[in-house]
Amino acid sequence: KSRSRRGTNPLAVPFSARAPRPDAERRPTAIMAAAPPKKRKTAPPASFSEGDRVECFFRDWEQYFPATVSRMNDDLTYDVDYDDGYAEKNLPAKLLKPPKPFRVGDKVDARFRGWRTFYPGTIDKVHSASLYDVAYDDGYTETDVSSKYIRPRLEAAKAPQVVTFEFSPGDRVAARYQGGRKRYAATVVAQRHDG
């Protein structure tokens, strides 16, 4: 039999038989549930309205792209139209953010006088984060253009570069005979100008 130096081993006594501590009334009991963990305070998502310019997180490519809010839904989600023509519906507000402000010299497309068509131009002057002067490529200038009518210039898709080879009679080449798969060592005998 083992005994502690001070008498009875306190762990051998059942919990219910132990005498309550004098400060037991002030301490929470083990039966009470633990307090839920504190959540970090985050800023509420920004609110946008129809026609606002935004940067929207495209989940497939995991990056932001410029877009325009086309509709705010009753469940506080948004429908957006991307500048490249793609559209998405029912996006939560956390996927949208205000666009970065433009700087002088930025190449943009802007809607002259708020018309539906975008025209290429350059930011000429910055009045605020939402008002700009635009110098259009055709020579017109417009002042105090709202940022909702301006988008970054869409770069035209570059045409694939065609590689051409110039051969002269006597050049050594590897050629496919009658379009077959295998290449044979050959020498250029003559040059035709029809390709």
Backbone as ProteinMPNN parsed JSONL, in Angstrom:
{"seq_chain_A": "KSRSRRGTNPLAVPFSARAPRPDAERRPTAIMAAAPPKKRKTAPPASFSEGDRVECFFRDWEQYFPATVSRMNDDLTYDVDYDDGYAEKNLPAKLLKPPKPFRVGDKVDARFRGWRTFYPGTIDKVHSASLYDVAYDDGYTETDVSSKYIRPRLEAAKAPQVVTFEFSPGDRVAARYQGGRKRYAATVVAQRHDG", "coords_chain_A": {"N_chain_A": [[0.843, -1.181, 0.0], [0.528, 2.164, -0.852], [1.237, 5.335, 0.377], [0.888, 8.84, 0.552], [3.146, 11.333, 1.768], [1.807, 13.177, 3.257], [-0.457, 12.051, 4.091], [-3.579, 10.913, 3.056], [-3.88, 10.151, -0.356], [-4.81, 12.711, -2.501], [-5.892, 12.301, -4.997], [-7.036, 9.84, -4.91], [-9.404, 10.125, -3.608], [-12.853, 10.367, -4.302], [-14.233, 12.796, -6.568], [-16.67, 13.974, -5.851], [-16.671, 13.718, -3.085], [-14.849, 15.468, -2.095], [-14.109, 18.425, -0.285], [-15.718, 21.528, -0.892], [-14.07, 24.365, -2.297], [-13.34, 27.523, -0.771], [-13.605, 29.698, -2.546], [-15.318, 28.801, -4.492], [-17.841, 29.632, -5.227], [-17.409, 31.912, -6.709], [-15.943, 31.142, -8.931], [-16.216, 29.897, -12.288], [-18.048, 26.941, -13.008], [-17.182, 23.622, -14.144], [-19.18, 22.696, -15.678], [-20.297, 24.76, -17.082], [-20.347, 26.118, -20.349], [-17.544, 26.818, -22.417], [-16.515, 30.119, -23.342], [-17.324, 31.406, -26.576], [-14.845, 31.597, -29.178], [-13.263, 34.732, -29.84], [-14.105, 36.706, -32.62], [-12.253, 38.091, -35.339], [-12.339, 41.547, -35.944], [-13.536, 42.768, -38.901], [-13.641, 44.941, -41.703], [-16.798, 45.844, -43.061], [-17.962, 44.514, -46.22], [-17.586, 46.54, -49.141], [-20.211, 48.563, -50.489], [-21.827, 48.489, -53.576], [-23.308, 50.011, -56.461], [-25.518, 49.773, -59.321], [-23.793, 50.036, -62.361], [-21.381, 50.871, -61.307], [-17.819, 50.958, -61.415], [-15.623, 48.292, -60.832], [-13.155, 46.071, -59.395], [-13.064, 42.727, -59.89], [-12.851, 39.558, -58.362], [-11.891, 36.839, -60.113], [-12.646, 33.613, -59.815], [-11.817, 31.262, -61.145], [-9.313, 31.839, -62.288], [-8.058, 32.978, -60.197], [-7.485, 35.764, -59.734], [-7.801, 39.393, -59.876], [-9.982, 41.237, -62.054], [-10.917, 43.98, -64.213], [-14.236, 45.267, -64.084], [-17.8, 45.934, -64.488], [-20.54, 46.709, -62.434], [-23.522, 45.181, -63.082], [-25.923, 44.631, -61.915], [-27.504, 44.781, -58.717], [-28.455, 42.35, -56.519], [-31.311, 41.142, -54.575], [-30.454, 39.557, -52.468], [-28.077, 40.644, -51.671], [-25.981, 40.087, -53.385], [-24.013, 40.382, -56.416], [-24.301, 41.027, -59.937], [-21.991, 41.007, -62.531], [-20.315, 42.53, -65.326], [-17.554, 41.759, -67.088], [-14.758, 43.556, -68.497], [-13.764, 42.3, -70.74], [-15.918, 41.103, -71.915], [-17.018, 38.855, -70.728], [-19.386, 37.581, -68.322], [-20.63, 37.385, -64.958], [-22.823, 36.049, -62.44], [-24.563, 36.613, -59.334], [-22.473, 37.124, -57.393], [-20.738, 37.252, -54.305], [-20.301, 40.121, -52.149], [-17.741, 40.219, -51.094], [-15.99, 39.491, -53.092], [-15.638, 41.648, -54.709], [-14.004, 44.78, -55.271], [-13.187, 48.277, -54.921], [-11.915, 49.957, -57.852], [-8.429, 50.573, -58.695], [-7.154, 53.896, -58.547], [-6.744, 55.992, -61.467], [-3.772, 57.265, -63.134], [-2.041, 60.175, -64.351], [-1.437, 59.999, -67.782], [-2.12, 57.348, -68.12], [-3.31, 54.829, -70.294], [-6.546, 54.576, -71.461], [-9.979, 53.479, -71.952], [-12.817, 55.325, -72.571], [-16.183, 56.475, -71.966], [-17.448, 58.753, -73.973], [-19.083, 61.634, -72.98], [-20.749, 60.03, -71.492], [-21.944, 58.24, -73.188], [-22.812, 55.039, -74.676], [-20.734, 53.758, -76.05], [-17.298, 52.957, -75.85], [-14.356, 54.895, -76.141], [-10.95, 55.161, -77.216], [-8.396, 56.684, -75.216], [-6.387, 58.971, -73.189], [-5.464, 59.554, -69.806], [-5.558, 62.827, -68.848], [-5.618, 64.684, -66.758], [-5.872, 64.515, -63.205], [-8.483, 64.957, -61.055], [-9.732, 64.018, -58.731], [-10.148, 60.918, -56.894], [-12.219, 59.969, -58.322], [-12.821, 61.622, -60.478], [-11.758, 62.682, -63.661], [-9.794, 64.164, -66.336], [-9.985, 63.494, -69.755], [-8.102, 62.898, -72.623], [-8.962, 62.201, -75.756], [-8.065, 59.866, -78.349], [-8.813, 60.709, -80.863], [-8.64, 63.431, -80.825], [-10.491, 64.952, -79.384], [-11.307, 66.404, -76.156], [-12.287, 65.817, -72.837], [-13.611, 66.985, -69.793], [-13.756, 66.396, -66.232], [-14.658, 63.657, -66.074], [-16.443, 60.949, -64.858], [-15.267, 58.198, -62.894], [-16.737, 55.931, -63.279], [-17.261, 55.812, -65.949], [-14.927, 55.161, -67.162], [-12.427, 52.878, -68.15], [-9.589, 50.648, -67.891], [-7.428, 50.512, -70.746], [-8.194, 48.131, -73.155], [-6.05, 45.838, -74.374], [-5.429, 45.053, -77.697], [-5.662, 41.824, -79.102], [-2.684, 40.288, -79.933], [-1.581, 39.501, -83.159], [-0.555, 36.269, -84.207], [2.9, 35.742, -84.743], [4.23, 35.221, -87.884], [6.51, 32.942, -89.017], [8.953, 33.036, -91.399], [11.055, 31.476, -93.787], [13.919, 31.969, -95.709], [15.357, 30.497, -98.449], [18.134, 29.614, -100.466], [19.359, 28.467, -103.659], [21.393, 25.603, -103.299], [21.475, 25.527, -100.526], [21.568, 23.463, -97.607], [19.011, 21.397, -96.358], [16.403, 19.945, -94.264], [13.822, 18.087, -95.372], [10.35, 17.196, -95.875], [9.179, 14.553, -97.725], [6.686, 14.749, -100.088], [4.88, 15.656, -98.138], [4.963, 13.823, -96.062], [5.679, 12.224, -92.818], [8.326, 11.755, -92.115], [11.56, 13.268, -92.252], [13.941, 14.182, -94.714], [17.36, 14.527, -95.612], [18.348, 17.12, -97.753], [19.097, 19.134, -100.69], [18.611, 22.446, -101.708], [17.495, 23.113, -104.923], [16.255, 24.854, -106.692], [14.555, 28.035, -106.518], [11.244, 28.847, -106.063], [8.799, 31.383, -106.61], [6.203, 31.255, -105.725], [5.716, 30.381, -103.22]], "CA_chain_A": [[0.0, 0.0, 0.0], [1.327, 3.37, -0.909], [0.607, 6.509, 0.968], [1.694, 10.04, 0.39], [3.742, 11.779, 3.023], [0.88, 14.012, 4.015], [-1.674, 11.32, 4.444], [-4.326, 10.287, 1.967], [-3.636, 10.676, -1.705], [-6.027, 13.449, -2.865], [-6.462, 11.81, -6.244], [-7.773, 8.624, -4.623], [-10.717, 10.502, -3.065], [-13.757, 10.756, -5.394], [-14.412, 14.237, -6.724], [-17.863, 14.426, -5.127], [-16.428, 13.672, -1.649], [-13.933, 16.529, -1.696], [-14.746, 19.617, 0.28], [-15.659, 22.652, -1.832], [-13.141, 25.444, -1.975], [-14.08, 28.706, -0.324], [-13.895, 30.625, -3.635], [-16.035, 28.036, -5.509], [-19.002, 30.381, -5.714], [-16.975, 32.942, -7.649], [-15.328, 30.545, -10.101], [-17.17, 29.172, -13.134], [-17.949, 25.496, -12.864], [-16.787, 22.913, -15.352], [-20.391, 22.414, -16.446], [-20.558, 25.906, -17.962], [-19.647, 26.032, -21.638], [-16.496, 27.816, -22.62], [-16.947, 31.251, -24.156], [-16.911, 31.213, -27.971], [-13.652, 32.392, -29.508], [-13.553, 36.062, -30.378], [-13.866, 36.844, -34.054], [-11.535, 39.313, -35.697], [-13.186, 42.58, -36.527], [-13.172, 43.115, -40.268], [-14.488, 45.98, -42.274], [-17.848, 45.25, -43.888], [-17.665, 44.674, -47.646], [-18.064, 47.788, -49.731], [-21.492, 48.461, -51.181], [-21.75, 49.025, -54.924], [-24.601, 50.141, -57.131], [-25.498, 49.454, -60.741], [-22.965, 50.925, -63.171], [-20.1, 51.163, -60.66], [-16.623, 50.252, -61.874], [-15.037, 47.509, -59.755], [-12.252, 44.987, -59.742], [-13.756, 41.535, -59.419], [-11.994, 38.385, -58.244], [-12.342, 35.735, -60.961], [-12.213, 32.455, -59.032], [-11.141, 30.25, -61.954], [-7.916, 32.231, -62.5], [-7.595, 33.484, -58.91], [-6.951, 37.123, -59.797], [-8.803, 40.434, -60.083], [-10.123, 41.791, -63.385], [-11.834, 45.118, -64.221], [-15.613, 44.918, -64.44], [-18.847, 46.905, -64.178], [-21.686, 46.081, -61.777], [-24.702, 45.292, -63.939], [-27.131, 44.535, -61.104], [-27.388, 44.392, -57.309], [-29.57, 41.456, -56.242], [-31.959, 41.306, -53.268], [-29.698, 38.83, -51.445], [-26.82, 41.379, -51.522], [-24.963, 39.613, -54.312], [-23.903, 41.268, -57.563], [-24.036, 40.537, -61.286], [-20.976, 41.88, -63.109], [-19.876, 42.353, -66.707], [-16.119, 42.033, -67.205], [-14.416, 44.381, -69.65], [-13.48, 41.468, -71.912], [-17.17, 40.587, -72.445], [-17.522, 37.762, -69.901], [-20.279, 38.04, -67.268], [-20.9, 36.451, -63.862], [-23.998, 36.415, -61.655], [-24.67, 36.237, -57.921], [-21.175, 37.147, -56.719], [-20.789, 37.925, -53.008], [-19.62, 41.42, -52.11], [-16.326, 40.076, -50.721], [-15.19, 39.278, -54.296], [-15.529, 42.907, -55.433], [-13.329, 45.867, -54.574], [-13.098, 49.468, -55.773], [-10.741, 49.908, -58.732], [-7.311, 51.465, -58.386], [-7.304, 55.163, -59.274], [-5.887, 56.187, -62.642], [-2.737, 58.287, -63.031], [-1.846, 60.935, -65.587], [-0.717, 59.245, -68.79], [-2.652, 55.999, -68.277], [-4.113, 54.565, -71.488], [-7.867, 54.145, -71.021], [-11.145, 53.57, -72.821], [-13.799, 56.115, -71.831], [-17.456, 56.723, -72.637], [-17.556, 60.191, -74.217], [-20.348, 62.197, -72.514], [-21.575, 58.978, -70.898], [-22.56, 57.401, -74.214], [-22.582, 53.611, -74.448], [-19.518, 53.29, -76.718], [-16.013, 53.36, -75.272], [-13.387, 55.428, -77.101], [-9.6, 55.162, -76.632], [-7.864, 57.979, -74.818], [-5.338, 59.009, -72.176], [-5.783, 60.424, -68.665], [-4.858, 64.092, -69.016], [-5.522, 65.352, -65.464], [-6.596, 63.846, -62.127], [-9.107, 65.905, -60.121], [-9.9, 63.255, -57.491], [-10.127, 59.48, -57.182], [-13.357, 59.595, -59.156], [-13.004, 62.562, -61.588], [-10.563, 62.773, -64.497], [-9.863, 64.749, -67.672], [-9.552, 62.488, -70.721], [-7.758, 63.343, -73.972], [-9.26, 61.08, -76.642], [-7.104, 59.696, -79.433], [-9.266, 61.401, -82.076], [-8.422, 64.865, -80.689], [-11.417, 65.567, -78.437], [-10.938, 66.386, -74.748], [-13.458, 65.907, -71.967], [-13.217, 67.258, -68.414], [-14.581, 65.883, -65.139], [-15.275, 62.382, -66.434], [-16.562, 60.077, -63.694], [-14.523, 56.943, -63.029], [-17.626, 54.852, -63.705], [-17.273, 55.794, -67.415], [-13.549, 54.94, -67.622], [-11.855, 51.569, -67.854], [-8.244, 50.513, -68.465], [-7.464, 50.175, -72.171], [-8.096, 46.714, -73.493], [-5.03, 45.635, -75.397], [-5.875, 44.182, -78.782], [-4.923, 40.565, -79.157], [-1.605, 40.357, -80.911], [-1.622, 38.449, -84.177], [0.629, 35.417, -84.085], [3.975, 36.101, -85.657], [4.474, 34.194, -88.885], [7.933, 32.755, -89.245], [9.251, 32.679, -92.792], [12.447, 31.127, -94.023], [14.403, 32.241, -97.066], [16.378, 29.541, -98.856], [18.774, 29.872, -101.761], [19.874, 27.225, -104.259], [22.633, 25.123, -102.703], [21.319, 25.387, -99.074], [21.239, 22.125, -97.107], [17.801, 21.456, -95.544], [15.716, 18.692, -93.969], [12.505, 18.285, -95.977], [9.427, 16.053, -95.88], [8.852, 14.166, -99.092], [5.255, 14.731, -100.365], [4.118, 15.938, -96.916], [5.023, 12.717, -95.097], [6.142, 12.556, -91.474], [9.773, 11.648, -92.004], [12.338, 14.305, -92.942], [15.116, 13.669, -95.422], [18.39, 15.516, -95.938], [18.206, 17.512, -99.16], [19.741, 20.372, -101.12], [17.718, 23.287, -102.51], [17.963, 23.181, -106.297], [15.733, 26.083, -107.308], [13.642, 28.787, -105.662], [10.029, 29.305, -106.752], [8.266, 32.576, -105.925], [4.803, 31.078, -105.381], [5.641, 29.918, -101.853]], "C_chain_A": [[0.879, 1.231, 0.0], [0.543, 4.528, -0.338], [1.498, 7.702, 0.702], [2.214, 10.459, 1.755], [2.755, 12.533, 3.893], [-0.404, 13.274, 4.358], [-2.299, 10.724, 3.202], [-4.001, 10.973, 0.646], [-4.894, 11.404, -2.171], [-6.658, 12.953, -4.167], [-7.269, 10.53, -6.035], [-9.167, 8.922, -4.094], [-11.613, 10.893, -4.225], [-14.001, 12.263, -5.388], [-15.587, 14.753, -5.911], [-17.641, 14.475, -3.62], [-15.502, 14.781, -1.177], [-14.706, 17.733, -1.173], [-14.661, 20.756, -0.721], [-14.678, 23.709, -1.358], [-13.938, 26.67, -1.561], [-14.41, 29.662, -1.474], [-14.684, 29.947, -4.756], [-17.228, 28.81, -6.067], [-18.608, 31.389, -6.789], [-16.409, 32.36, -8.938], [-16.367, 29.839, -10.958], [-16.96, 27.676, -12.981], [-17.597, 24.873, -14.195], [-17.994, 22.639, -16.248], [-20.677, 23.549, -17.435], [-19.745, 25.76, -19.248], [-18.606, 27.13, -21.74], [-17.02, 28.927, -23.525], [-16.49, 31.041, -25.599], [-15.689, 32.07, -28.281], [-14.049, 33.718, -30.139], [-13.217, 36.102, -31.855], [-13.121, 38.14, -34.305], [-12.514, 40.305, -36.307], [-12.665, 42.905, -37.918], [-14.133, 44.171, -40.774], [-15.578, 45.313, -43.113], [-17.521, 45.451, -45.358], [-18.268, 45.967, -48.181], [-19.382, 47.545, -50.453], [-21.366, 49.158, -52.533], [-23.152, 49.134, -55.502], [-24.428, 49.866, -58.62], [-24.701, 50.506, -61.514], [-21.62, 51.26, -62.562], [-18.983, 50.331, -61.27], [-16.003, 49.554, -60.668], [-13.916, 46.64, -60.315], [-12.853, 43.756, -59.089], [-12.814, 40.338, -59.438], [-12.605, 37.248, -59.055], [-11.772, 34.451, -60.366], [-11.468, 31.416, -59.862], [-9.653, 30.559, -62.118], [-7.281, 32.811, -61.254], [-6.87, 34.82, -59.027], [-8.079, 38.097, -60.105], [-8.778, 40.931, -61.525], [-11.092, 42.963, -63.334], [-13.214, 44.708, -64.732], [-16.541, 46.071, -64.086], [-19.997, 46.157, -63.523], [-22.898, 46.284, -62.668], [-25.996, 45.232, -63.13], [-26.766, 44.19, -59.673], [-28.633, 43.577, -56.985], [-30.116, 41.666, -54.839], [-31.197, 40.617, -52.139], [-28.294, 39.407, -51.24], [-25.668, 40.747, -52.298], [-25.019, 40.507, -55.546], [-23.755, 40.472, -58.852], [-23.045, 41.516, -61.897], [-20.716, 41.517, -64.56], [-18.401, 42.733, -66.758], [-15.861, 42.831, -68.479], [-14.145, 43.561, -70.904], [-14.728, 40.811, -72.488], [-17.764, 39.452, -71.628], [-18.407, 38.335, -68.801], [-20.429, 36.957, -66.211], [-22.072, 36.979, -63.059], [-23.857, 35.935, -60.222], [-23.321, 36.126, -57.217], [-21.318, 37.823, -55.362], [-19.933, 39.189, -53.016], [-18.138, 41.29, -51.785], [-15.425, 39.835, -51.929], [-15.001, 40.55, -55.114], [-14.783, 43.929, -54.593], [-13.299, 47.084, -55.487], [-11.85, 49.416, -56.641], [-9.646, 50.852, -58.255], [-7.506, 52.759, -59.151], [-6.322, 55.254, -60.443], [-4.858, 57.276, -62.359], [-2.634, 59.004, -64.366], [-0.992, 60.1, -66.538], [-1.22, 57.827, -68.993], [-3.492, 55.904, -69.547], [-5.44, 53.97, -71.029], [-8.837, 54.093, -72.199], [-12.194, 54.296, -72.002], [-15.058, 56.313, -72.667], [-17.639, 58.234, -72.764], [-18.97, 60.655, -73.892], [-21.295, 61.142, -71.943], [-22.274, 58.094, -71.912], [-22.175, 55.956, -73.969], [-21.253, 53.118, -75.01], [-18.277, 53.823, -76.01], [-15.08, 53.804, -76.392], [-12.007, 55.458, -76.451], [-9.123, 56.572, -76.32], [-6.783, 57.822, -73.767], [-5.791, 59.923, -71.051], [-4.908, 61.662, -68.764], [-4.629, 64.8, -67.681], [-6.36, 64.582, -64.455], [-7.145, 64.911, -61.193], [-9.283, 65.27, -58.741], [-9.853, 61.78, -57.869], [-11.267, 59.062, -58.087], [-13.605, 60.552, -60.325], [-11.685, 62.784, -62.325], [-10.855, 63.584, -65.75], [-9.285, 63.718, -68.629], [-9.281, 63.157, -72.054], [-7.945, 62.136, -74.892], [-8.263, 61.05, -77.804], [-7.515, 60.421, -80.709], [-9.182, 62.923, -81.955], [-9.364, 65.554, -79.715], [-10.876, 65.456, -77.02], [-12.208, 66.539, -73.931], [-12.972, 66.091, -70.532], [-14.211, 66.644, -67.445], [-15.358, 64.629, -65.526], [-15.283, 61.497, -65.193], [-15.832, 58.764, -63.949], [-15.425, 55.79, -63.456], [-17.71, 54.755, -65.225], [-15.892, 55.536, -68.013], [-13.125, 53.53, -67.238], [-10.445, 51.521, -68.428], [-8.35, 50.065, -69.918], [-7.315, 48.681, -72.354], [-7.101, 46.575, -74.619], [-5.566, 44.676, -76.452], [-5.017, 42.928, -78.794], [-3.889, 40.64, -80.267], [-1.737, 39.199, -81.893], [-0.384, 37.582, -84.032], [1.66, 35.759, -85.147], [4.248, 34.934, -86.607], [5.968, 34.135, -89.155], [8.135, 32.316, -90.694], [10.738, 32.396, -92.916], [12.779, 31.429, -95.479], [15.519, 31.258, -97.373], [16.902, 29.93, -100.228], [19.236, 28.535, -102.342], [21.238, 26.876, -103.663], [22.543, 24.959, -101.194], [20.965, 23.952, -98.718], [20.051, 22.24, -96.161], [17.355, 20.043, -95.193], [14.282, 18.899, -94.441], [11.681, 17.014, -95.893], [9.031, 15.764, -97.329], [7.345, 13.992, -99.212], [4.423, 14.864, -99.08], [4.117, 14.83, -95.891], [5.579, 13.162, -93.756], [7.66, 12.586, -91.359], [10.463, 12.744, -92.807], [13.595, 13.669, -93.539], [16.09, 14.809, -95.672], [18.304, 15.824, -97.426], [18.992, 18.784, -99.413], [18.755, 21.137, -101.984], [18.318, 23.433, -103.893], [17.526, 24.487, -106.954], [14.756, 26.749, -106.347], [12.459, 29.237, -106.512], [9.439, 30.46, -105.964], [6.804, 32.436, -105.549], [4.639, 30.491, -103.975], [6.013, 28.493, -101.727]], "O_chain_A": [[1.847, 1.327, 0.754], [-0.661, 4.663, -0.554], [2.721, 7.577, 0.635], [1.745, 9.966, 2.782], [2.859, 12.526, 5.12], [-1.342, 13.878, 4.879], [-1.615, 10.1, 2.391], [-3.871, 12.194, 0.56], [-5.957, 10.786, -2.238], [-7.846, 13.175, -4.4], [-8.091, 10.17, -6.877], [-10.033, 8.048, -4.13], [-11.191, 11.682, -5.071], [-13.979, 12.91, -4.342], [-15.519, 15.843, -5.343], [-18.351, 15.205, -2.929], [-15.382, 15.01, 0.027], [-15.832, 17.999, -1.596], [-13.617, 20.933, -1.349], [-14.49, 23.91, -0.158], [-15.09, 26.828, -1.963], [-15.408, 30.377, -1.391], [-14.719, 30.466, -5.872], [-17.582, 28.66, -7.236], [-19.401, 31.683, -7.683], [-16.402, 33.05, -9.958], [-17.303, 29.243, -10.426], [-15.831, 27.205, -12.843], [-17.699, 25.512, -15.242], [-17.839, 22.38, -17.441], [-21.237, 23.314, -18.506], [-18.593, 25.328, -19.22], [-18.778, 28.227, -21.209], [-17.875, 28.688, -24.378], [-15.385, 30.55, -25.827], [-15.521, 33.147, -27.71], [-15.035, 33.81, -30.871], [-12.18, 35.599, -32.287], [-13.309, 39.139, -33.611], [-13.397, 39.939, -37.082], [-11.502, 43.271, -38.09], [-15.277, 44.272, -40.331], [-15.315, 44.326, -43.8], [-16.879, 46.437, -45.721], [-19.319, 46.42, -47.727], [-19.632, 46.454, -50.965], [-20.862, 50.278, -52.621], [-24.067, 48.43, -55.076], [-23.305, 49.742, -59.108], [-24.907, 51.708, -61.344], [-20.786, 51.875, -63.226], [-19.168, 49.16, -61.599], [-15.873, 50.154, -59.601], [-13.754, 46.494, -61.526], [-13.118, 43.742, -57.887], [-12.076, 40.127, -60.401], [-13.687, 36.754, -58.738], [-10.563, 34.225, -60.407], [-10.572, 30.749, -59.343], [-8.823, 29.65, -62.09], [-6.086, 33.107, -61.25], [-5.776, 34.99, -58.488], [-9.163, 37.7, -60.533], [-7.718, 41.038, -62.142], [-12.004, 42.964, -62.507], [-13.346, 43.922, -65.67], [-16.13, 47.053, -63.468], [-20.391, 45.09, -63.994], [-23.266, 47.417, -62.977], [-27.037, 45.711, -63.578], [-25.844, 43.412, -59.427], [-29.75, 44.064, -57.157], [-29.465, 42.295, -54.005], [-31.28, 41.038, -50.985], [-27.421, 38.731, -50.695], [-24.509, 40.866, -51.901], [-25.951, 41.294, -55.709], [-23.166, 39.391, -58.868], [-23.234, 42.728, -61.795], [-20.871, 40.368, -64.973], [-18.038, 43.881, -66.505], [-16.65, 42.784, -69.422], [-14.28, 44.071, -72.016], [-14.631, 40.043, -73.445], [-18.931, 39.116, -71.827], [-18.198, 39.474, -68.385], [-20.367, 35.765, -66.515], [-22.302, 38.187, -62.993], [-23.131, 34.983, -59.933], [-23.059, 35.143, -56.524], [-21.958, 38.87, -55.269], [-18.977, 39.31, -53.782], [-17.351, 42.16, -52.159], [-14.207, 39.961, -51.81], [-14.28, 40.538, -56.111], [-14.902, 43.951, -53.368], [-13.377, 46.939, -56.707], [-10.826, 48.883, -56.213], [-9.899, 51.801, -57.512], [-7.974, 52.736, -60.289], [-5.234, 54.68, -60.415], [-5.042, 58.103, -61.466], [-3.088, 58.494, -65.391], [0.045, 59.564, -66.149], [-0.801, 57.157, -69.937], [-4.291, 56.795, -69.838], [-5.463, 52.98, -70.297], [-8.552, 54.593, -73.288], [-12.443, 53.927, -70.854], [-15.015, 56.319, -73.897], [-17.948, 58.912, -71.785], [-19.941, 60.143, -74.448], [-22.509, 61.345, -71.918], [-23.115, 57.277, -71.539], [-21.305, 55.675, -73.145], [-20.696, 52.149, -74.495], [-18.218, 54.99, -75.624], [-15.017, 53.178, -77.45], [-11.896, 55.748, -75.26], [-9.403, 57.521, -77.052], [-6.319, 56.719, -73.481], [-6.427, 60.947, -71.297], [-3.68, 61.571, -68.766], [-3.594, 65.436, -67.478], [-7.423, 64.059, -64.79], [-6.385, 65.679, -60.603], [-9.019, 65.9, -57.717], [-9.559, 61.43, -59.012], [-11.292, 57.931, -58.573], [-14.527, 60.314, -61.106], [-10.645, 63.035, -61.717], [-12.003, 63.687, -66.182], [-8.234, 63.135, -68.365], [-10.122, 63.898, -72.565], [-7.186, 61.169, -74.822], [-7.699, 62.075, -78.186], [-6.667, 60.719, -81.55], [-9.598, 63.637, -82.867], [-9.058, 66.655, -79.257], [-10.099, 64.554, -76.704], [-13.101, 67.304, -74.295], [-12.027, 65.428, -70.105], [-15.366, 66.402, -67.794], [-16.57, 64.553, -65.326], [-14.249, 61.315, -64.55], [-15.783, 58.279, -65.079], [-14.931, 54.774, -63.944], [-18.173, 53.744, -65.752], [-15.7, 55.673, -69.221], [-13.426, 53.051, -66.144], [-10.13, 52.27, -69.352], [-9.264, 49.321, -70.276], [-6.426, 48.051, -71.782], [-7.291, 47.134, -75.699], [-6.094, 43.612, -76.125], [-3.815, 42.968, -78.532], [-4.197, 41.013, -81.399], [-1.976, 38.059, -81.496], [0.708, 38.087, -83.768], [1.324, 36.03, -86.3], [4.468, 33.804, -86.172], [6.602, 35.14, -89.476], [7.544, 31.334, -91.143], [11.564, 33.003, -92.234], [11.976, 31.159, -96.372], [16.511, 31.19, -96.648], [16.182, 30.507, -101.042], [19.477, 27.583, -101.6], [22.116, 27.73, -103.539], [23.418, 24.328, -100.601], [20.181, 23.299, -99.407], [20.06, 23.077, -95.259], [17.858, 19.066, -95.748], [13.598, 19.799, -93.955], [12.218, 15.908, -95.847], [8.597, 16.659, -98.053], [6.772, 13.163, -98.506], [3.369, 14.239, -98.961], [3.343, 14.882, -94.934], [5.911, 14.332, -93.572], [8.21, 13.367, -90.583], [10.017, 13.107, -93.895], [14.209, 12.769, -92.965], [15.671, 15.94, -95.92], [18.201, 14.92, -98.256], [19.485, 19.426, -98.487], [18.134, 20.568, -102.882], [19.477, 23.819, -104.046], [18.292, 25.137, -107.664], [14.198, 26.094, -105.467], [12.623, 29.907, -107.531], [9.578, 30.496, -104.741], [6.204, 33.408, -105.092], [3.526, 30.14, -103.584], [5.999, 27.947, -100.624]]}, "name": "protein", "num_of_chains": 1, "seq": "KSRSRRGTNPLAVPFSARAPRPDAERRPTAIMAAAPPKKRKTAPPASFSEGDRVECFFRDWEQYFPATVSRMNDDLTYDVDYDDGYAEKNLPAKLLKPPKPFRVGDKVDARFRGWRTFYPGTIDKVHSASLYDVAYDDGYTETDVSSKYIRPRLEAAKAPQVVTFEFSPGDRVAARYQGGRKRYAATVVAQRHDG"}
